[in-house]
C-alpha atoms as a printed R data frame, in Angstrom:
    type eleno elety resid chain resno       x      y        z
1   ATOM     1    CA   UNK     A     1 -95.848 73.267 -119.046
2   ATOM     2    CA   UNK     A     2 -95.799 72.218 -115.388
3   ATOM     3    CA   UNK     A     3 -97.166 69.078 -113.765
4   ATOM     4    CA   UNK     A     4 -97.101 68.825 -109.974
5   ATOM     5    CA   UNK     A     5 -95.058 72.029 -109.995
6   ATOM     6    CA   UNK     A     6 -92.288 70.462 -112.114
7   ATOM     7    CA   UNK     A     7 -91.299 70.933 -115.698
8   ATOM     8    CA   UNK     A     8 -91.496 67.988 -118.074
9   ATOM     9    CA   UNK     A     9 -87.696 67.334 -118.141
10  ATOM    10    CA   UNK     A    10 -87.682 67.200 -114.335
11  ATOM    11    CA   UNK     A    11 -90.546 64.699 -114.367
12  ATOM    12    CA   UNK     A    12 -88.759 62.535 -116.925
13  ATOM    13    CA   UNK     A    13 -85.592 62.563 -114.811
14  ATOM    14    CA   UNK     A    14 -87.603 61.681 -111.698
15  ATOM    15    CA   UNK     A    15 -89.221 58.794 -113.567
16  ATOM    16    CA   UNK     A    16 -85.833 57.472 -114.680
17  ATOM    17    CA   UNK     A    17 -84.437 57.687 -111.143
18  ATOM    18    CA   UNK     A    18 -87.468 55.895 -109.660
19  ATOM    19    CA   UNK     A    19 -87.337 53.238 -112.378
20  ATOM    20    CA   UNK     A    20 -83.659 52.576 -111.566
21  ATOM    21    CA   UNK     A    21 -84.519 52.300 -107.875
22  ATOM    22    CA   UNK     A    22 -87.354 49.836 -108.497
23  ATOM    23    CA   UNK     A    23 -85.308 47.705 -110.890
24  ATOM    24    CA   UNK     A    24 -82.385 47.535 -108.434
25  ATOM    25    CA   UNK     A    25 -84.843 46.663 -105.632
26  ATOM    26    CA   UNK     A    26 -86.286 43.786 -107.652
27  ATOM    27    CA   UNK     A    27 -82.861 42.385 -108.495
28  ATOM    28    CA   UNK     A    28 -81.652 42.732 -104.905
29  ATOM    29    CA   UNK     A    29 -84.681 41.004 -103.415
30  ATOM    30    CA   UNK     A    30 -84.277 38.045 -105.791
31  ATOM    31    CA   UNK     A    31 -80.679 37.693 -104.603
32  ATOM    32    CA   UNK     A    32 -81.639 37.762 -100.939
33  ATOM    33    CA   UNK     A    33 -80.733 41.356 -100.073
34  ATOM    34    CA   UNK     A    34 -83.008 43.791  -98.274
35  ATOM    35    CA   UNK     A    35 -85.469 45.863 -100.250
36  ATOM    36    CA   UNK     A    36 -84.287 49.114  -98.632
37  ATOM    37    CA   UNK     A    37 -80.633 48.554  -99.457
38  ATOM    38    CA   UNK     A    38 -81.390 47.605 -103.041
39  ATOM    39    CA   UNK     A    39 -83.836 50.479 -103.541
40  ATOM    40    CA   UNK     A    40 -81.333 53.007 -102.181
41  ATOM    41    CA   UNK     A    41 -78.586 51.645 -104.433
42  ATOM    42    CA   UNK     A    42 -80.792 52.237 -107.465
43  ATOM    43    CA   UNK     A    43 -82.100 55.568 -106.204
44  ATOM    44    CA   UNK     A    44 -78.750 57.160 -105.403
45  ATOM    45    CA   UNK     A    45 -76.567 55.447 -108.004
46  ATOM    46    CA   UNK     A    46 -79.046 55.166 -110.855
47  ATOM    47    CA   UNK     A    47 -77.995 52.739 -113.605
48  ATOM    48    CA   UNK     A    48 -74.804 51.999 -111.674
49  ATOM    49    CA   UNK     A    49 -76.957 50.775 -108.773
50  ATOM    50    CA   UNK     A    50 -78.693 48.355 -111.126
51  ATOM    51    CA   UNK     A    51 -75.333 47.050 -112.336
52  ATOM    52    CA   UNK     A    52 -74.042 46.666 -108.774
53  ATOM    53    CA   UNK     A    53 -77.117 44.722 -107.691
54  ATOM    54    CA   UNK     A    54 -76.812 42.527 -110.794
55  ATOM    55    CA   UNK     A    55 -73.189 41.547 -110.100
56  ATOM    56    CA   UNK     A    56 -73.237 41.073 -106.305
57  ATOM    57    CA   UNK     A    57 -73.263 37.386 -105.363
58  ATOM    58    CA   UNK     A    58 -76.505 35.692 -104.457
59  ATOM    59    CA   UNK     A    59 -76.793 35.250 -100.679
60  ATOM    60    CA   UNK     A    60 -78.422 31.818 -100.999
61  ATOM    61    CA   UNK     A    61 -75.414 30.569 -103.008
62  ATOM    62    CA   UNK     A    62 -73.132 31.469 -100.079
63  ATOM    63    CA   UNK     A    63 -75.303 29.434  -97.680
64  ATOM    64    CA   UNK     A    64 -75.256 26.444 -100.025
65  ATOM    65    CA   UNK     A    65 -71.463 26.528 -100.300
66  ATOM    66    CA   UNK     A    66 -71.077 26.799  -96.529
67  ATOM    67    CA   UNK     A    67 -73.420 23.842  -95.992
68  ATOM    68    CA   UNK     A    68 -71.541 21.753  -98.548
69  ATOM    69    CA   UNK     A    69 -68.192 22.586  -96.944
70  ATOM    70    CA   UNK     A    70 -69.508 21.658  -93.500
71  ATOM    71    CA   UNK     A    71 -70.907 18.385  -94.840
72  ATOM    72    CA   UNK     A    72 -67.512 17.472  -96.320
73  ATOM    73    CA   UNK     A    73 -65.844 18.186  -92.969
74  ATOM    74    CA   UNK     A    74 -68.345 15.990  -91.113
75  ATOM    75    CA   UNK     A    75 -67.846 13.214  -93.680
76  ATOM    76    CA   UNK     A    76 -64.105 13.383  -93.044
77  ATOM    77    CA   UNK     A    77 -64.750 13.132  -89.282
78  ATOM    78    CA   UNK     A    78 -66.951 10.094  -89.945
79  ATOM    79    CA   UNK     A    79 -64.268  8.472  -92.099
80  ATOM    80    CA   UNK     A    80 -61.656  9.161  -89.399
81  ATOM    81    CA   UNK     A    81 -63.884  7.555  -86.771
82  ATOM    82    CA   UNK     A    82 -64.249 10.765  -84.754
83  ATOM    83    CA   UNK     A    83 -68.058 10.702  -85.012
84  ATOM    84    CA   UNK     A    84 -70.609  7.914  -85.421
85  ATOM    85    CA   UNK     A    85 -72.828  7.298  -88.438
86  ATOM    86    CA   UNK     A    86 -75.841  8.480  -86.391
87  ATOM    87    CA   UNK     A    87 -74.118 11.765  -85.528
88  ATOM    88    CA   UNK     A    88 -73.179 12.266  -89.172
89  ATOM    89    CA   UNK     A    89 -76.732 11.533  -90.347
90  ATOM    90    CA   UNK     A    90 -78.187 13.971  -87.802
91  ATOM    91    CA   UNK     A    91 -75.770 16.718  -88.847
92  ATOM    92    CA   UNK     A    92 -76.413 16.003  -92.536
93  ATOM    93    CA   UNK     A    93 -80.171 16.260  -91.987
94  ATOM    94    CA   UNK     A    94 -79.686 19.556  -90.114
95  ATOM    95    CA   UNK     A    95 -77.447 21.050  -92.814
96  ATOM    96    CA   UNK     A    96 -79.758 20.015  -95.642
97  ATOM    97    CA   UNK     A    97 -82.775 21.402  -93.783
98  ATOM    98    CA   UNK     A    98 -81.155 24.839  -93.381
99  ATOM    99    CA   UNK     A    99 -80.393 24.951  -97.112
100 ATOM   100    CA   UNK     A   100 -84.084 25.016  -98.094
């Protein structure tokens, strides 16, 4: 039996491949990666693409860590007297605003 010119096993395989691509895309988008990259990982790598997208670090976590590190450095500059309280507060407000 043929549907759209394909046999049933071919259609099942196509469905599995597309499902892997869509699952990887959903995981990747939640982690801050592009839809195209995530979709292609699932499409070409199948279940392995899903696993890869599940274990890659979340991009927003990297931004949070960088902001926290910068804030600690500015606090040290404040404590050392290299910057004023106003400069520290302005930088803190800027760093916390970019985190959102």
